[in-house]
């Protein structure tokens, strides 16, 4: 729940958190009701006879524990799912906090790829269009990370948001996703036809940068990160759910074994 509170406080600085909290509550409530119905329908299966009062007490505990666990983890999953939707809906709100220096720094980095410090064109004829796009994508990604580092050093909400974004870029999976997205966008906007002039490519890449590339990268990054959190919540719930499933399975096995031992064997067997 600590992560939920932290993200609630952070995103609450930009939008009204009531909507995605309501979505989390509905998801948790729905999962809780479904779990209650399931344990009632499966009550005979869950309450298979056990030897010992403690084991019988544990069997009855599943009727309370399983719905609560389902509701709790569904609430967390629903929180992150609603948060993803809310961030996409209010992308214009977050775009107002885009660092002003990103466009200029990214454009300068691209210019250094195609031009020497004295303004003369560099020889990029040995590189294919794909290689140029990959190189440009790496440069933009590096500027993106540097910009976040600069913003994270500031105080206030913008600094907190940048620090959060910077932490999430450290994962190899997110870094790969961001680079892949940048290259895909450049490829789609520029085209992969060989023979595209360096001047035209530079102009198009600069236009993409100035067209809101930073916020698009940030949205992809956050969405990927929150998907990972949702996946982690689901995996954790399934691992915990394996405990009662294993206990109930063992109880059934022992009960069948006991019945088989108590069944009189036919004569001659």
Tab-separated table of C-alpha atoms in Angstrom:
chain	number	residue	atom	x	y	z
A	1	UNK	CA	0.000	0.000	0.000
A	2	UNK	CA	2.984	2.321	0.455
A	3	UNK	CA	3.476	2.560	-3.308
A	4	UNK	CA	-0.228	3.390	-3.769
A	5	UNK	CA	0.010	6.244	-1.243
A	6	UNK	CA	3.206	7.616	-2.821
A	7	UNK	CA	1.799	7.662	-6.348
A	8	UNK	CA	-1.508	9.008	-5.059
A	9	UNK	CA	0.271	11.984	-3.480
A	10	UNK	CA	2.437	12.608	-6.548
A	11	UNK	CA	-0.288	12.427	-9.194
A	12	UNK	CA	-2.664	14.308	-6.895
A	13	UNK	CA	-0.477	17.375	-7.445
A	14	UNK	CA	-1.522	17.418	-11.114
A	15	UNK	CA	-5.028	15.973	-11.378
A	16	UNK	CA	-7.966	15.084	-9.172
A	17	UNK	CA	-7.174	11.604	-7.813
A	18	UNK	CA	-10.806	10.858	-7.016
A	19	UNK	CA	-11.512	9.295	-10.413
A	20	UNK	CA	-8.783	6.686	-10.410
A	21	UNK	CA	-9.329	5.958	-6.716
A	22	UNK	CA	-12.971	5.269	-7.519
A	23	UNK	CA	-11.879	2.903	-10.266
A	24	UNK	CA	-9.576	1.111	-7.818
A	25	UNK	CA	-12.384	0.815	-5.277
A	26	UNK	CA	-14.805	-0.651	-7.835
A	27	UNK	CA	-12.202	-3.169	-9.012
A	28	UNK	CA	-11.454	-4.253	-5.455
A	29	UNK	CA	-15.139	-4.484	-4.534
A	30	UNK	CA	-15.948	-6.524	-7.642
A	31	UNK	CA	-13.116	-8.968	-6.930
A	32	UNK	CA	-14.207	-9.245	-3.295
A	33	UNK	CA	-17.825	-10.065	-4.249
A	34	UNK	CA	-16.726	-12.618	-6.860
A	35	UNK	CA	-14.407	-14.260	-4.316
A	36	UNK	CA	-17.222	-14.440	-1.739
A	37	UNK	CA	-19.517	-16.106	-4.271
A	38	UNK	CA	-16.800	-18.578	-5.274
A	39	UNK	CA	-15.931	-19.658	-1.737
A	40	UNK	CA	-19.635	-20.164	-0.997
A	41	UNK	CA	-20.113	-22.266	-4.131
A	42	UNK	CA	-16.951	-24.230	-3.352
A	43	UNK	CA	-17.643	-24.577	0.358
A	44	UNK	CA	-17.878	-28.387	0.233
A	45	UNK	CA	-14.616	-28.555	-1.657
A	46	UNK	CA	-12.888	-26.176	0.786
A	47	UNK	CA	-14.327	-27.777	3.929
A	48	UNK	CA	-13.193	-31.299	3.114
A	49	UNK	CA	-12.796	-33.181	6.448
A	50	UNK	CA	-9.450	-32.602	8.114
A	51	UNK	CA	-7.784	-34.236	11.098
A	52	UNK	CA	-7.233	-31.821	13.965
A	53	UNK	CA	-8.972	-28.682	15.186
A	54	UNK	CA	-6.243	-26.372	13.915
A	55	UNK	CA	-6.589	-27.615	10.334
A	56	UNK	CA	-10.384	-27.316	10.516
A	57	UNK	CA	-9.997	-23.776	11.834
A	58	UNK	CA	-7.648	-22.954	8.932
A	59	UNK	CA	-10.241	-24.322	6.492
A	60	UNK	CA	-12.867	-21.932	7.855
A	61	UNK	CA	-10.353	-19.068	7.731
A	62	UNK	CA	-10.139	-19.405	3.949
A	63	UNK	CA	-13.744	-18.126	3.758
A	64	UNK	CA	-12.583	-14.801	5.185
A	65	UNK	CA	-8.971	-14.622	4.002
A	66	UNK	CA	-9.484	-15.375	0.300
A	67	UNK	CA	-12.104	-12.658	-0.374
A	68	UNK	CA	-10.030	-10.110	1.563
A	69	UNK	CA	-6.887	-11.016	-0.357
A	70	UNK	CA	-8.750	-10.837	-3.672
A	71	UNK	CA	-10.212	-7.446	-2.795
A	72	UNK	CA	-6.879	-6.042	-1.568
A	73	UNK	CA	-4.809	-7.078	-4.578
A	74	UNK	CA	-7.599	-6.175	-7.002
A	75	UNK	CA	-7.706	-2.712	-5.414
A	76	UNK	CA	-3.973	-2.253	-6.043
A	77	UNK	CA	-4.256	-3.630	-9.594
A	78	UNK	CA	-7.258	-1.399	-10.273
A	79	UNK	CA	-5.435	1.617	-8.840
A	80	UNK	CA	-2.556	1.271	-11.282
A	81	UNK	CA	-4.923	0.493	-14.166
A	82	UNK	CA	-7.059	3.562	-13.428
A	83	UNK	CA	-3.915	5.629	-13.000
A	84	UNK	CA	-2.715	4.610	-16.470
A	85	UNK	CA	-6.029	5.676	-17.997
A	86	UNK	CA	-6.095	8.952	-16.057
A	87	UNK	CA	-2.569	9.895	-17.131
A	88	UNK	CA	-3.444	9.317	-20.787
A	89	UNK	CA	-6.640	11.351	-20.391
A	90	UNK	CA	-4.819	14.285	-18.770
A	91	UNK	CA	-1.730	14.203	-20.978
A	92	UNK	CA	-2.249	17.900	-21.757
A	93	UNK	CA	-1.939	18.718	-18.049
A	94	UNK	CA	1.411	16.955	-17.768
A	95	UNK	CA	2.651	18.480	-21.036
A	96	UNK	CA	2.621	21.887	-19.358
A	97	UNK	CA	5.420	20.675	-17.100
A	98	UNK	CA	7.736	19.571	-19.912
A	99	UNK	CA	11.229	21.016	-19.306
A	100	UNK	CA	11.810	23.944	-21.619
A	101	UNK	CA	15.386	22.948	-22.409
A	102	UNK	CA	14.683	19.486	-23.800
A	103	UNK	CA	13.736	20.567	-27.324
A	104	UNK	CA	16.794	22.786	-27.673
A	105	UNK	CA	19.238	20.254	-26.216
A	106	UNK	CA	17.841	17.369	-28.270
A	107	UNK	CA	17.896	19.473	-31.442
A	108	UNK	CA	21.513	20.461	-30.746
A	109	UNK	CA	22.447	16.805	-30.255
A	110	UNK	CA	20.870	15.913	-33.605
A	111	UNK	CA	22.604	18.861	-35.253
A	112	UNK	CA	25.960	17.579	-33.960
A	113	UNK	CA	25.232	14.291	-35.718
A	114	UNK	CA	24.795	15.945	-39.103
A	115	UNK	CA	27.043	18.999	-38.735
A	116	UNK	CA	30.487	19.771	-37.415
A	117	UNK	CA	31.026	22.517	-34.790
A	118	UNK	CA	31.938	24.982	-37.541
A	119	UNK	CA	28.674	24.307	-39.366
A	120	UNK	CA	30.042	22.121	-42.137
A	121	UNK	CA	28.048	18.933	-42.922
A	122	UNK	CA	29.473	15.699	-41.543
A	123	UNK	CA	30.019	12.708	-43.773
A	124	UNK	CA	27.122	10.392	-42.964
A	125	UNK	CA	27.105	8.731	-46.365
A	126	UNK	CA	28.700	5.588	-44.906
A	127	UNK	CA	25.715	5.095	-42.610
A	128	UNK	CA	22.424	3.626	-43.787
A	129	UNK	CA	19.138	5.326	-42.988
A	130	UNK	CA	18.465	2.682	-40.345
A	131	UNK	CA	21.832	3.308	-38.711
A	132	UNK	CA	21.251	7.061	-38.689
A	133	UNK	CA	17.857	6.615	-37.075
A	134	UNK	CA	19.321	4.287	-34.434
A	135	UNK	CA	22.051	6.808	-33.686
A	136	UNK	CA	19.560	9.671	-33.509
A	137	UNK	CA	17.342	7.626	-31.207
A	138	UNK	CA	20.240	6.976	-28.833
A	139	UNK	CA	21.131	10.676	-28.779
A	140	UNK	CA	17.552	11.682	-27.990
A	141	UNK	CA	17.337	9.051	-25.234
A	142	UNK	CA	20.554	10.348	-23.655
A	143	UNK	CA	19.258	13.931	-23.742
A	144	UNK	CA	15.995	12.718	-22.216
A	145	UNK	CA	17.851	11.173	-19.285
A	146	UNK	CA	20.080	14.232	-18.838
A	147	UNK	CA	17.053	16.519	-18.819
A	148	UNK	CA	15.398	14.443	-16.119
A	149	UNK	CA	18.568	14.570	-14.023
A	150	UNK	CA	18.609	18.357	-14.256
A	151	UNK	CA	14.940	18.650	-13.349
A	152	UNK	CA	15.208	16.135	-10.482
A	153	UNK	CA	17.672	18.433	-8.726
A	154	UNK	CA	15.004	21.131	-8.430
A	155	UNK	CA	12.618	21.565	-5.527
A	156	UNK	CA	8.849	21.343	-5.771
A	157	UNK	CA	6.420	19.154	-7.626
A	158	UNK	CA	8.266	19.266	-10.940
A	159	UNK	CA	11.432	18.035	-9.257
A	160	UNK	CA	9.550	15.182	-7.568
A	161	UNK	CA	7.975	14.140	-10.856
A	162	UNK	CA	11.327	14.244	-12.655
A	163	UNK	CA	12.952	12.213	-9.869
A	164	UNK	CA	10.230	9.586	-10.195
A	165	UNK	CA	10.663	9.467	-13.981
A	166	UNK	CA	14.440	9.224	-13.600
A	167	UNK	CA	14.177	6.260	-11.241
A	168	UNK	CA	11.962	4.368	-13.645
A	169	UNK	CA	14.410	4.865	-16.547
A	170	UNK	CA	17.047	2.822	-14.707
A	171	UNK	CA	15.400	-0.489	-15.545
A	172	UNK	CA	16.766	-2.227	-18.634
A	173	UNK	CA	13.250	-3.122	-19.795
A	174	UNK	CA	12.005	0.471	-19.696
A	175	UNK	CA	15.195	1.791	-21.309
A	176	UNK	CA	14.738	-0.673	-24.171
A	177	UNK	CA	11.068	0.275	-24.531
A	178	UNK	CA	11.864	3.997	-24.684
A	179	UNK	CA	14.614	3.546	-27.278
A	180	UNK	CA	12.376	1.261	-29.332
A	181	UNK	CA	9.572	3.836	-29.235
A	182	UNK	CA	11.873	6.685	-30.283
A	183	UNK	CA	13.254	4.706	-33.204
A	184	UNK	CA	9.785	3.586	-34.254
A	185	UNK	CA	8.508	7.162	-34.251
A	186	UNK	CA	11.498	8.411	-36.201
A	187	UNK	CA	11.153	5.560	-38.702
A	188	UNK	CA	7.438	6.199	-39.258
A	189	UNK	CA	7.804	9.967	-39.582
A	190	UNK	CA	10.952	9.978	-41.689
A	191	UNK	CA	10.660	6.824	-43.724
A	192	UNK	CA	13.268	4.152	-44.216
A	193	UNK	CA	13.941	4.664	-47.896
A	194	UNK	CA	17.635	4.679	-48.588
A	195	UNK	CA	18.908	7.846	-50.168
A	196	UNK	CA	17.000	10.258	-47.924
A	197	UNK	CA	19.157	13.377	-47.762
A	198	UNK	CA	20.883	14.241	-44.496
A	199	UNK	CA	19.425	17.769	-44.526
A	200	UNK	CA	15.894	16.483	-44.940
A	201	UNK	CA	16.388	13.884	-42.202
A	202	UNK	CA	17.782	16.477	-39.806
A	203	UNK	CA	14.850	18.793	-40.496
A	204	UNK	CA	12.284	16.053	-39.937
A	205	UNK	CA	13.896	14.806	-36.728
A	206	UNK	CA	14.035	18.339	-35.342
A	207	UNK	CA	10.362	18.822	-36.205
A	208	UNK	CA	9.486	15.605	-34.352
A	209	UNK	CA	11.427	16.766	-31.300
A	210	UNK	CA	9.632	20.104	-31.267
A	211	UNK	CA	6.269	18.383	-31.776
A	212	UNK	CA	5.944	17.080	-28.229
A	213	UNK	CA	8.357	14.154	-28.301
A	214	UNK	CA	9.294	14.544	-24.630
A	215	UNK	CA	5.757	14.098	-23.300
A	216	UNK	CA	5.175	11.179	-25.678
A	217	UNK	CA	8.295	9.429	-24.377
A	218	UNK	CA	7.253	10.138	-20.791
A	219	UNK	CA	3.774	8.707	-21.334
A	220	UNK	CA	5.192	5.537	-22.888
A	221	UNK	CA	7.639	5.215	-20.008
A	222	UNK	CA	5.016	5.654	-17.288
A	223	UNK	CA	2.575	3.302	-19.006
A	224	UNK	CA	5.254	0.600	-19.277
A	225	UNK	CA	6.219	1.111	-15.637
A	226	UNK	CA	2.641	0.884	-14.362
A	227	UNK	CA	2.012	-2.219	-16.468
A	228	UNK	CA	4.970	-3.785	-14.695
A	229	UNK	CA	3.464	-2.900	-11.316
A	230	UNK	CA	0.140	-4.447	-12.341
A	231	UNK	CA	1.940	-7.595	-13.428
A	232	UNK	CA	3.810	-7.707	-10.113
A	233	UNK	CA	0.552	-7.363	-8.144
A	234	UNK	CA	-1.051	-10.190	-10.127
A	235	UNK	CA	1.954	-12.505	-9.737
A	236	UNK	CA	2.149	-11.821	-5.996
A	237	UNK	CA	-1.550	-12.606	-5.582
A	238	UNK	CA	-1.228	-15.867	-7.523
A	239	UNK	CA	1.779	-16.930	-5.458
A	240	UNK	CA	-0.115	-16.253	-2.222
A	241	UNK	CA	-3.204	-17.985	-3.617
A	242	UNK	CA	-1.083	-21.091	-4.165
A	243	UNK	CA	-0.848	-21.562	-0.368
A	244	UNK	CA	-4.576	-22.241	0.287
A	245	UNK	CA	-4.847	-24.186	-2.962
A	246	UNK	CA	-1.978	-26.411	-1.846
A	247	UNK	CA	-3.443	-26.877	1.640
A	248	UNK	CA	-6.875	-27.775	0.256
A	249	UNK	CA	-5.324	-30.156	-2.264
A	250	UNK	CA	-3.338	-31.949	0.467
A	251	UNK	CA	-6.464	-32.137	2.622
A	252	UNK	CA	-8.372	-33.824	-0.230
A	253	UNK	CA	-5.526	-36.261	-0.802
A	254	UNK	CA	-5.352	-37.214	2.882
A	255	UNK	CA	-9.130	-37.549	3.117
A	256	UNK	CA	-9.303	-39.884	0.098
A	257	UNK	CA	-6.414	-41.878	1.495
A	258	UNK	CA	-8.212	-42.202	4.840
A	259	UNK	CA	-11.448	-43.315	3.153
A	260	UNK	CA	-9.601	-45.867	1.072
A	261	UNK	CA	-7.904	-47.297	4.153
A	262	UNK	CA	-11.244	-47.527	5.983
A	263	UNK	CA	-13.029	-49.260	3.100
A	264	UNK	CA	-13.287	-53.049	3.693
A	265	UNK	CA	-11.451	-55.003	1.054
A	266	UNK	CA	-13.370	-57.830	-0.741
A	267	UNK	CA	-12.510	-61.349	0.311
A	268	UNK	CA	-9.698	-62.878	-1.660
A	269	UNK	CA	-8.124	-59.585	-2.548
